[in-house]
XYZ file of C-alpha atoms in Angstrom:
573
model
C 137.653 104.806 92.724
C 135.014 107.331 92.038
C 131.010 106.299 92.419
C 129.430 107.431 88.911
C 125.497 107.100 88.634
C 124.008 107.930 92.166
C 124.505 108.282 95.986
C 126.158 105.104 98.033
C 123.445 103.382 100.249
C 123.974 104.684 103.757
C 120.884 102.964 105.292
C 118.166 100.699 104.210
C 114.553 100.992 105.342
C 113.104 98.483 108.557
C 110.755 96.698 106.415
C 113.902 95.160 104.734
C 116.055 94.219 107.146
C 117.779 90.480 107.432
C 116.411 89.771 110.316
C 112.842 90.516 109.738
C 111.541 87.278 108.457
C 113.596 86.402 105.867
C 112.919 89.381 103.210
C 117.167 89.399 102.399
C 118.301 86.464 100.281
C 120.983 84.433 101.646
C 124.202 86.003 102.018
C 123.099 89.497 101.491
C 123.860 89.693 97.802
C 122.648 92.709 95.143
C 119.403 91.619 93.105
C 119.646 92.786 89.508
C 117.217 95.733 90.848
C 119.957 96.962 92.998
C 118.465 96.357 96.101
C 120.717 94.761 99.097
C 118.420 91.261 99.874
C 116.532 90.520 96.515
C 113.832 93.123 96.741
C 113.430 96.555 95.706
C 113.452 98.876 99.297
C 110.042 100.779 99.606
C 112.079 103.773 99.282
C 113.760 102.870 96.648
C 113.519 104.293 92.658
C 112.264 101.198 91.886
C 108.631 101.035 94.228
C 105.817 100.771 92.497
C 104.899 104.028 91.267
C 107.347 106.106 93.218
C 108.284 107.407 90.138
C 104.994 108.910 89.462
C 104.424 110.173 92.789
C 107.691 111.968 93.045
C 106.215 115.303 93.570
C 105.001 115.893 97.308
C 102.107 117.728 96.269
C 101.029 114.889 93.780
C 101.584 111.964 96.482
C 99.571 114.213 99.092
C 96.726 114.555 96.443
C 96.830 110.620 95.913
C 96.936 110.032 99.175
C 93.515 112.396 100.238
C 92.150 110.476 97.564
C 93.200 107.125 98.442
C 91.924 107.653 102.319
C 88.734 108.768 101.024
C 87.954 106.255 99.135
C 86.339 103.877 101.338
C 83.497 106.499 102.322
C 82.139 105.190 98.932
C 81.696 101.270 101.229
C 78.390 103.167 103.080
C 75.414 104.633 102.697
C 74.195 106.166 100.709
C 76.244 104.811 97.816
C 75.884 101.619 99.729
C 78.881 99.969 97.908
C 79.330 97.238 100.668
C 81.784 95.149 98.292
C 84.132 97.735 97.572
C 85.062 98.091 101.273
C 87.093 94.746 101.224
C 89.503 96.741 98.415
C 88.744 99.939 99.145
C 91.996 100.804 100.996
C 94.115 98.748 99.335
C 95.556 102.107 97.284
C 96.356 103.404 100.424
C 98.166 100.367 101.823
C 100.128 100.694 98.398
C 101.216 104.469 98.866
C 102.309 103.487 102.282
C 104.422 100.677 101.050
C 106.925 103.146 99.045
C 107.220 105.154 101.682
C 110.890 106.155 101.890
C 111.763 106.708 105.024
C 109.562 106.369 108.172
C 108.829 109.643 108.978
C 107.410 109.876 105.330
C 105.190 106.697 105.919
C 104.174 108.448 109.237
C 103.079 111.324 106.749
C 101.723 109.133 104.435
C 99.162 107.578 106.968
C 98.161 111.324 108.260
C 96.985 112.649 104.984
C 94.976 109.636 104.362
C 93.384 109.292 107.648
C 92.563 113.451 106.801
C 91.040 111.966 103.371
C 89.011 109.566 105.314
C 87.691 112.001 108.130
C 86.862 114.110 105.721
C 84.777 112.028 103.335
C 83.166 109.914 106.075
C 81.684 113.040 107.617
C 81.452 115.336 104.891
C 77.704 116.079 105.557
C 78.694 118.079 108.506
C 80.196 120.900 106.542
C 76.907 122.762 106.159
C 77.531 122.689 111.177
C 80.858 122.895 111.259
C 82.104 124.773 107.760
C 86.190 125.535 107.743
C 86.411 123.926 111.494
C 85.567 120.256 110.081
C 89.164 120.714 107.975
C 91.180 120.988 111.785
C 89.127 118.260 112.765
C 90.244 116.085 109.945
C 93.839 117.011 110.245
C 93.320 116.201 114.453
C 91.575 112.934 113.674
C 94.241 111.966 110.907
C 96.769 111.925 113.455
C 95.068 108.689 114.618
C 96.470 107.464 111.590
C 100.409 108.251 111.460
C 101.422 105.051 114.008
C 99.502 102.926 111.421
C 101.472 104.102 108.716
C 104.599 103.150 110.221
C 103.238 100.103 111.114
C 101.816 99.348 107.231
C 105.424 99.808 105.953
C 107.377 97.972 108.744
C 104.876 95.138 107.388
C 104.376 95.640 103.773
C 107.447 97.554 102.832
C 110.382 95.961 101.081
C 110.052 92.170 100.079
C 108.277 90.643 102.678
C 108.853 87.028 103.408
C 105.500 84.662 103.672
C 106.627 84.917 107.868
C 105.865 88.609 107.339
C 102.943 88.438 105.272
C 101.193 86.623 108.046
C 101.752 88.886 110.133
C 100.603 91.863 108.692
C 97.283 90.404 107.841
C 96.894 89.868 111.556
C 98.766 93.131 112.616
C 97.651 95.852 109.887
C 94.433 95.555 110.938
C 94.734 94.826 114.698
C 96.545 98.532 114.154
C 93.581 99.826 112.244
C 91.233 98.716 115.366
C 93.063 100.592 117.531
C 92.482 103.781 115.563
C 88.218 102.890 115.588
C 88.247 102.205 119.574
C 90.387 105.553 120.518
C 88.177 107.412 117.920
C 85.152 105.564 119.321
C 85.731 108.336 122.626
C 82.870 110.608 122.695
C 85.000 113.365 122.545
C 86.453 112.955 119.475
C 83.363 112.257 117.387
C 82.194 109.104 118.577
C 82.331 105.610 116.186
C 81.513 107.061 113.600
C 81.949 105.495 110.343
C 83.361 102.230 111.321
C 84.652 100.210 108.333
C 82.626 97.190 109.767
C 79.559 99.240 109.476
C 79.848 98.984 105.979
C 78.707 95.986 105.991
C 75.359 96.158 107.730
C 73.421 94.671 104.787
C 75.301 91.282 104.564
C 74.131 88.759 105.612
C 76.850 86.916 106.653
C 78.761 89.742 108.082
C 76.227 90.448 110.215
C 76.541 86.657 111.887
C 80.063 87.410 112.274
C 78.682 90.726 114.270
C 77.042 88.638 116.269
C 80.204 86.571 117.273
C 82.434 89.707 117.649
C 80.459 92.663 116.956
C 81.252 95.422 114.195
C 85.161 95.423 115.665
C 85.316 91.826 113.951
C 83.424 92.485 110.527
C 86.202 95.523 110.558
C 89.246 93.193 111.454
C 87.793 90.875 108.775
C 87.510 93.784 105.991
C 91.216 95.155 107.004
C 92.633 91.462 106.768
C 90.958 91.089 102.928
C 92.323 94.568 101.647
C 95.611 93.754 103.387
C 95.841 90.341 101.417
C 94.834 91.725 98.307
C 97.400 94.634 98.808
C 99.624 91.766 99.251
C 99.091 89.887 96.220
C 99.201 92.702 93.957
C 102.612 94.120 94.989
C 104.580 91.155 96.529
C 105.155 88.103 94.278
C 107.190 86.059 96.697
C 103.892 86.346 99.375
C 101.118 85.686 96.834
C 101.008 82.105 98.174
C 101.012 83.184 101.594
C 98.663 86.151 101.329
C 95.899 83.534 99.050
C 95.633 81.092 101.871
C 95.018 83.893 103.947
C 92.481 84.940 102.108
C 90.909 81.726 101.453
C 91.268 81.219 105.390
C 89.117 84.319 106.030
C 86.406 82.893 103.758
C 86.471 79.126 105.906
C 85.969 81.553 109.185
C 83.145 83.394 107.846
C 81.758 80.320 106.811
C 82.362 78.582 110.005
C 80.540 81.244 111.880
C 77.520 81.209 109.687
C 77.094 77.792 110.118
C 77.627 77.213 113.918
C 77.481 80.561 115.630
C 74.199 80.361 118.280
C 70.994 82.282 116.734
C 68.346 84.236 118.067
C 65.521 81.608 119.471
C 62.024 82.815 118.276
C 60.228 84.351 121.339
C 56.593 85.646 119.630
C 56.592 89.214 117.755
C 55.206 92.834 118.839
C 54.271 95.104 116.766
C 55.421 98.818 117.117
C 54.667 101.766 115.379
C 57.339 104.504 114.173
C 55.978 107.916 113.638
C 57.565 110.354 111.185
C 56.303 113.887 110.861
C 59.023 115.151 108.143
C 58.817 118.719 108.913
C 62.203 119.722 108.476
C 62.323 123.479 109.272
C 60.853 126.779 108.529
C 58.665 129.291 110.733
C 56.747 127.447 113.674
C 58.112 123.921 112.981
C 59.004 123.226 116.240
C 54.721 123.141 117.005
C 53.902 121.996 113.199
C 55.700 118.742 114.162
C 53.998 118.582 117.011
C 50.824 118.784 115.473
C 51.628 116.709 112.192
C 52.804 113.933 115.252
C 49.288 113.731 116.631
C 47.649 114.067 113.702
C 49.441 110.654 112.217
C 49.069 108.703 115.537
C 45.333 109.088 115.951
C 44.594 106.869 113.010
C 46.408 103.936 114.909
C 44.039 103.910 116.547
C 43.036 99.552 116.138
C 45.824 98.624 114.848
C 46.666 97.187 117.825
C 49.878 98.395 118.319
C 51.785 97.727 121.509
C 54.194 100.590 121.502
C 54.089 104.168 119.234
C 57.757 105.899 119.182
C 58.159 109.813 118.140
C 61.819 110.731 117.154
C 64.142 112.906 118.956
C 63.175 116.195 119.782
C 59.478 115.231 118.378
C 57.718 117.470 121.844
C 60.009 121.505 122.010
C 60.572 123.080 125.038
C 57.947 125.598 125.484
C 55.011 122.529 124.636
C 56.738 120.535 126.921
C 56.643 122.975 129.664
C 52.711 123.374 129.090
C 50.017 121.134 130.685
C 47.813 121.248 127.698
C 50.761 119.463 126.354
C 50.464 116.452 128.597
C 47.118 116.303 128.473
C 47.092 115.869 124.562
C 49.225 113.209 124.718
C 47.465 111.504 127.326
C 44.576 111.402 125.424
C 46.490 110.001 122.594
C 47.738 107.087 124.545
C 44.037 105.842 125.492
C 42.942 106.244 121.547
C 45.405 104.244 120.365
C 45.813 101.737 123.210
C 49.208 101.993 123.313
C 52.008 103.879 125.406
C 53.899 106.693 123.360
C 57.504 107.181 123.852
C 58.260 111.060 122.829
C 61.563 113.074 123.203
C 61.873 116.134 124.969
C 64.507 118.853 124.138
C 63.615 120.887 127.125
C 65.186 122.592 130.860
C 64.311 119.876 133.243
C 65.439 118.768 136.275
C 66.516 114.763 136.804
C 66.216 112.531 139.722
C 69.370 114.082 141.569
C 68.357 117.366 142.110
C 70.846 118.831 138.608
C 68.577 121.111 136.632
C 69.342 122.312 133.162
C 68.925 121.776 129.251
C 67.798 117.340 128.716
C 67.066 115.280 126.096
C 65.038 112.917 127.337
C 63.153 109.891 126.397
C 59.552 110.202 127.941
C 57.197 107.392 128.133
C 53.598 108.455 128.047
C 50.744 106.394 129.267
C 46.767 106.711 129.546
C 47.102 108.966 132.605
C 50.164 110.893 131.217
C 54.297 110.868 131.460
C 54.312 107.646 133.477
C 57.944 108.498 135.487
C 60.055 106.060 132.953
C 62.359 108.646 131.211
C 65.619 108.495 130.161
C 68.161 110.984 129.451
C 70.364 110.983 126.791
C 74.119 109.822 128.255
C 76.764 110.640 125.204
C 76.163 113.689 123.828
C 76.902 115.071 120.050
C 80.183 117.161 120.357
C 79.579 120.850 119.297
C 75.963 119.625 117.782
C 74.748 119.236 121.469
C 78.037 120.508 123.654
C 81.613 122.618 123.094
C 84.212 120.308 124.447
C 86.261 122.732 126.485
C 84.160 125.624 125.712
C 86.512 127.987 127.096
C 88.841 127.377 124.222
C 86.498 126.566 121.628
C 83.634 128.469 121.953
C 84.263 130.558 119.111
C 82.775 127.511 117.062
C 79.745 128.792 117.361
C 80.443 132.045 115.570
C 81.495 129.839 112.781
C 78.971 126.941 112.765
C 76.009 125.779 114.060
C 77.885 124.979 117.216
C 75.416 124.551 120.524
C 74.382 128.004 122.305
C 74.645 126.143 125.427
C 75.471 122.854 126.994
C 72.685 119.954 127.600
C 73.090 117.829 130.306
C 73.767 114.175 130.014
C 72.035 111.826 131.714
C 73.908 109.374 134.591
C 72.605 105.846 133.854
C 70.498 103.791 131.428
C 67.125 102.640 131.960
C 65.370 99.640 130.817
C 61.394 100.575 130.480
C 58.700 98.237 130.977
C 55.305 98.426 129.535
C 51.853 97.747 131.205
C 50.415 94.373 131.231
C 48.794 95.328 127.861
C 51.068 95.083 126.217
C 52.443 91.838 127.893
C 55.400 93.342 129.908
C 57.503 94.305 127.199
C 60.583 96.120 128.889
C 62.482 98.298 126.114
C 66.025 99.985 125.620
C 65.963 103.428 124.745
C 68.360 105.276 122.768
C 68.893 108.844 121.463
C 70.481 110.109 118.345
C 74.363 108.621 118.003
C 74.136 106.601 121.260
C 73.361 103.862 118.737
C 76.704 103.907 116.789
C 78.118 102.806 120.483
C 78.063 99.219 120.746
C 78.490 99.182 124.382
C 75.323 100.996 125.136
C 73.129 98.728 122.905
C 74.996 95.641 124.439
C 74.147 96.783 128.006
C 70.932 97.716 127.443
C 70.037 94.080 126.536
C 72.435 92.190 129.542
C 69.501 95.012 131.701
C 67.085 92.650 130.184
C 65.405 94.951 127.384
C 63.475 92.696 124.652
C 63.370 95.485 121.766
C 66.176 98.291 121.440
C 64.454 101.591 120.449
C 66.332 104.793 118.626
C 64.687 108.051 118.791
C 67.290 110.273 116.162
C 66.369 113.500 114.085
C 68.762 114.591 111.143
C 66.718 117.188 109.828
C 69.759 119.150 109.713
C 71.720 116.795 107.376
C 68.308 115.911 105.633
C 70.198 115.874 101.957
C 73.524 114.159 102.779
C 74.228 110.619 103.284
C 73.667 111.034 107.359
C 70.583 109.722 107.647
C 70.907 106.537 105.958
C 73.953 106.119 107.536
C 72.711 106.371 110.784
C 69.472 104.293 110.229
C 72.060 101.277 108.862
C 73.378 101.698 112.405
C 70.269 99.726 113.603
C 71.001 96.652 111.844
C 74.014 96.332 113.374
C 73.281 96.977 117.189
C 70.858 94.086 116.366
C 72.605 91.685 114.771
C 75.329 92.456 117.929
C 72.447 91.528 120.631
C 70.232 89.317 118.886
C 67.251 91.570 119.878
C 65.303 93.511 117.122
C 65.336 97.076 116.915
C 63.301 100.417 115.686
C 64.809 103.343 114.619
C 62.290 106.439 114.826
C 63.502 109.711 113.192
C 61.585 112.872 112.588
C 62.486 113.673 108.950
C 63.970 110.465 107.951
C 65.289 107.259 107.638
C 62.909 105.843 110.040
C 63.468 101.642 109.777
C 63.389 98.284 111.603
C 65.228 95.975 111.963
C 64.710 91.875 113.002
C 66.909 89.734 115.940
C 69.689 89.214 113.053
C 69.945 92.430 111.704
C 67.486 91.617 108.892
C 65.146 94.556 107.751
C 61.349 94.349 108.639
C 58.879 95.729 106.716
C 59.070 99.397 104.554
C 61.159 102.297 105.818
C 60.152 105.737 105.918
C 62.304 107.607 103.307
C 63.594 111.541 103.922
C 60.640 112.220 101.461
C 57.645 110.762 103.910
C 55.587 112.278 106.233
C 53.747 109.298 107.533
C 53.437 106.749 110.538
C 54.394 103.154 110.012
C 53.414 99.989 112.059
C 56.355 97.130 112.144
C 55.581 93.813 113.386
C 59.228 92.907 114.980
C 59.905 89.251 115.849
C 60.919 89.016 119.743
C 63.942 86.676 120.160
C 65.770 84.985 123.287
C 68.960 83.986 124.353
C 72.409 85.560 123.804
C 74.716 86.217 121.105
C 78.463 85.713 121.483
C 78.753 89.268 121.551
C 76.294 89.928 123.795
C 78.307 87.047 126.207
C 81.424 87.978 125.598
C 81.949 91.527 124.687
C 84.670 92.887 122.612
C 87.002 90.029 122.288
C 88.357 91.538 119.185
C 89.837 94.521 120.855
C 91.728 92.765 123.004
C 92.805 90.309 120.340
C 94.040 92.985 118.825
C 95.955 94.484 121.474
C 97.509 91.017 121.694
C 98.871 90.866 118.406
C 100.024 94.205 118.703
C 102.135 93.691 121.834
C 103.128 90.471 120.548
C 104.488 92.052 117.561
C 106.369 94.672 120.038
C 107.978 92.017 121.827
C 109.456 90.338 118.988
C 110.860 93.703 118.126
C 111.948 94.735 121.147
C 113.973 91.307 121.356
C 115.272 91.040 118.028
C 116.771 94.841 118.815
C 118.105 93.319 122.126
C 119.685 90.601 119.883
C 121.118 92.635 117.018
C 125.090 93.088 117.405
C 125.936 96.492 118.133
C 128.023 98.635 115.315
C 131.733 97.506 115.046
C 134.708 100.615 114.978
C 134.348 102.402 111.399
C 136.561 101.646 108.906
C 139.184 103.660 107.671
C 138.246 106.653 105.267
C 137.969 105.507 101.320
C 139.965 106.809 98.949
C 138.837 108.883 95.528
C 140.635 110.533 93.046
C 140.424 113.464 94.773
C 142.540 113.073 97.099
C 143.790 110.709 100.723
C 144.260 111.366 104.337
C 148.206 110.835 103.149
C 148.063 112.595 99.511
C 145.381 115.889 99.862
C 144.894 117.173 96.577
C 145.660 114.626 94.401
């Protein structure tokens, strides 16, 4: 017999296998589609827009696109909503996929798309260098891939369904806590960050911090990726859904809340001198100049932003002495930052940035210096190899230090004890440092950042919405001091207080912050989430590796078919 119209099937992609939930109908018959089990394969002629995406070139472009598009979820567009759809394009491509390595592929490219467009603003540092960053990063993304069309791919049953709207995004976690290292940017861009302006996903951050708000946003777009493209699991995938609502809910209602513990007021100083000749002392004047008229206000703590005091004023005693004098005008300690050579407490001496707190009598010994460091902004990871960065960027002439512990700082009597958490530039995108900062006993979380350099991108509203979320985490209110912009606070629940300081001001602003006690689940617990997801993960590796334990092994071949042109008995004919 000869085969008109096509190849034979000699394999059939993992996703659509018998044995993986019920996706095959019952005894393996041919649906009208042509597809062995009922279902169209996700490699098949028949996936949703396959056909369209035929060319490699086209599919890649899709695929940049679709990974990108859920930079649109933050600041500065600030579309919070479309986050919970955003990547459901991407799930899609993923789905047709046909073959594994080319759902591997398919998860790359879009995890480049998204590296890319979540850090865009630091083309103007990093220039061709942030493109091999994007393609290292995207890597991150390939074992999700796999894992999205294993799930997705095929006709899944409603068995399979449920899992992938537990296991999709327990798979997506795993790529935010590995990227999360400070060597390989830091959490940056966290899809639960998104979300730092809801109300009600920033109670859920409070139950299971940002890594829950982004297994909660992962679970949605997998559902709705669900209902669009698999009929048979639209029942399934709605419940789901619905399900995901009740927990929200559930968590609103009976999650523990911040008890009210009095308020403080604190006031954020912005100079907004972004560069030029001499801006390095211009800030340092424009500083003073907008703290003396706090003077009366009362205010119980003033905070400069990072890199607010330069080395060479630092390393004067005039310097000290200004600032002094400051401190008894206004009544209030001043926490500055110092970007200067210092030496710390054990003796190592070399290039700090430092949190100083400055009382009536001068730098009163609290200081703090900055732990996780910016990679090629403030250090060359493995300098050796990468130092030509610098010759292409605006890589780091030289190494800072990091600092070797945190520190808690308490306040004179004056201003009733208050004992405060310091942190420094992207230290607050790291949940862990926020979360032990309050467990040391700190009342109010304080961010000294400068983003001068990125002062027309969508960095520094990005990084201000940061603040919401470390409180919301902790239940402790926080202020978020910047030189140039977004300067903002932020309440025990993550709700703003009072008026920000746009990238436009030059001003000082005073913030009465409500103090709060108790703990957050969060803060209790830690990140539950993470290891939730590692659960379902193995879990889903176990039933694997069993049902491959289980699976009969391949029986002798059969002997070879015969065509018209010609048999093992008759060649030729």
């Amino acid at each position: 017999m000869r085969i008109r119209g096509g190849r034979l099937p000699v394999g059939r992609n993992a996703a659509d296998t018998s044995g993986s939930g019920g996706s095959g109908t019952p005894g393996g018959g041919t649906s009208p589609g042509g597809t062995p089990g009922g279902g169209s394969t996700s490699g098949g002629r028949d996936s949703t827009g396959a056909g369209r995406l035929a060319s490699p070139w086209t599919r890649a472009a899709a695929l940049l696109l679709a990974g990108a598009l859920p930079a649109l979820a933050f600041p500065a567009p600030g579309l919070w909503w479309f986050a919970y759809v955003a990547l459901v394009p991407w799930l899609l491509l993923i789905r047709t996929a046909r073959s594994p390595r080319r759902a591997a592929l398919d998860g790359w490219i879009g995890g480049i798309g998204f590296v890319i467009a979540v850090h865009h603003w630091l083309m103007p540092s990093l220039h061709v260098f942030i493109v091999l960053l994007a393609a290292l990063l995207g890597l991150l993304w390939a074992p999700w891939g796999l894992l999205v069309s294993r799930l997705l791919g095929g006709a899944p049953s409603a068995l399979r369904a449920v899992a992938a709207v537990v296991v999709v995004p327990s798979g997506w976690l795993m790529i935010e806590l590995v990227r999360s290292w400070e060597g390989l940017g830091g959490p940056w861009g966290l899809l639960g960050a998104s979300q730092w302006e809801v109300a009600p996903a920033l109670r859920v951050a409070s139950v299971g911090g940002v890594w829950l708000v982004s297994l909660l946003v992962l679970a949605v777009n997998t559902g709705v990726a669900l209902l669009i493209a698999v009929p048979r699991a639209r029942t399934a995938a709605g419940v789901l859904l619905v399900v995901c609502a009740l927990s929200v809910t559930a968590m609103w209602a009976w999650a523990p809340r911040p008890s009210s513990a009095g308020t403080v007021r604190i006031a954020v100083v912005q100079p907004g001198i972004v560069e030029g000749p001499g801006s390095v002392a211009r800030r340092l004047d424009r500083g003073e100049e907008l703290t003396r008229p706090l003077a009366g206000r009362d205010v119980d703590l003033v905070v400069w932003g990072e890199s607010s005091i330069g080395a060479g004023a630092w390393e004067r005693p005039e310097t000290a002495r200004r600032l002094a004098e400051l401190s008894r005008l206004v009544g209030a300690d001043l926490l500055v930052n110092v970007d200067a050579r210092q030496t710390d407490g054990s003796g190592r001496s070399g290039i700090f940035k430092s949190a100083v707190l400055v009382g009536p009598g001068g730098p009163t010994g609290d200081r703090y210096d900055k732990m996780r460091l910016v990679p090629f902004g403030e250090y060359v990871p493995a300098r050796s190899l990468l130092g030509w960065a610098t010759s292409v960027g605006k890589a780091a002439g030289e190494d800072r230090l990091r600092g070797d512990r945190q520190v808690v700082m308490t306040l004179p009597d004056g201003a009733r004890g208050l004992r405060i958490g310091p942190l420094v530039c992207f230290e607050t995108a790291f949940p862990d440092m926020s979360r032990r900062l309050v467990r040391d006993g700190a009342q109010v979380l304080v961010a000294q950042s400068a983003t001068s350099t990125f002062q027309d991108s969508w960095a520094p509203a990005q990084h201000a919405s940061l603040g919401a979320l470390r409180a919301a985490e902790n239940g402790r209110p926080m202020v978020h001091s910047t030189l140039t912009g977004i300067s903002a606070a932020y309440g025990p629940g993550g709700e703003r207080v009072g008026r920000p300081l746009g990238t436009d001001a030059s001003a000082a602003e005073v913030f009465d912050l409500p103090l709060a006690g108790g703990q957050t689940l969060y803060g209790r617990l830690g990140d539950w989430p993470v290891y939730g997801a590692f659960a379902a993960l193995a879990a889903l590796c176990a039933v694997e590796g069993l049902r491959a334990l289980r699976r009969p092994a391949p029986g002798p071949p059969g002997p070879p078919a015969h065509t018209v042109h010609g048999s093992p008995g008759r060649p030729g004919h």
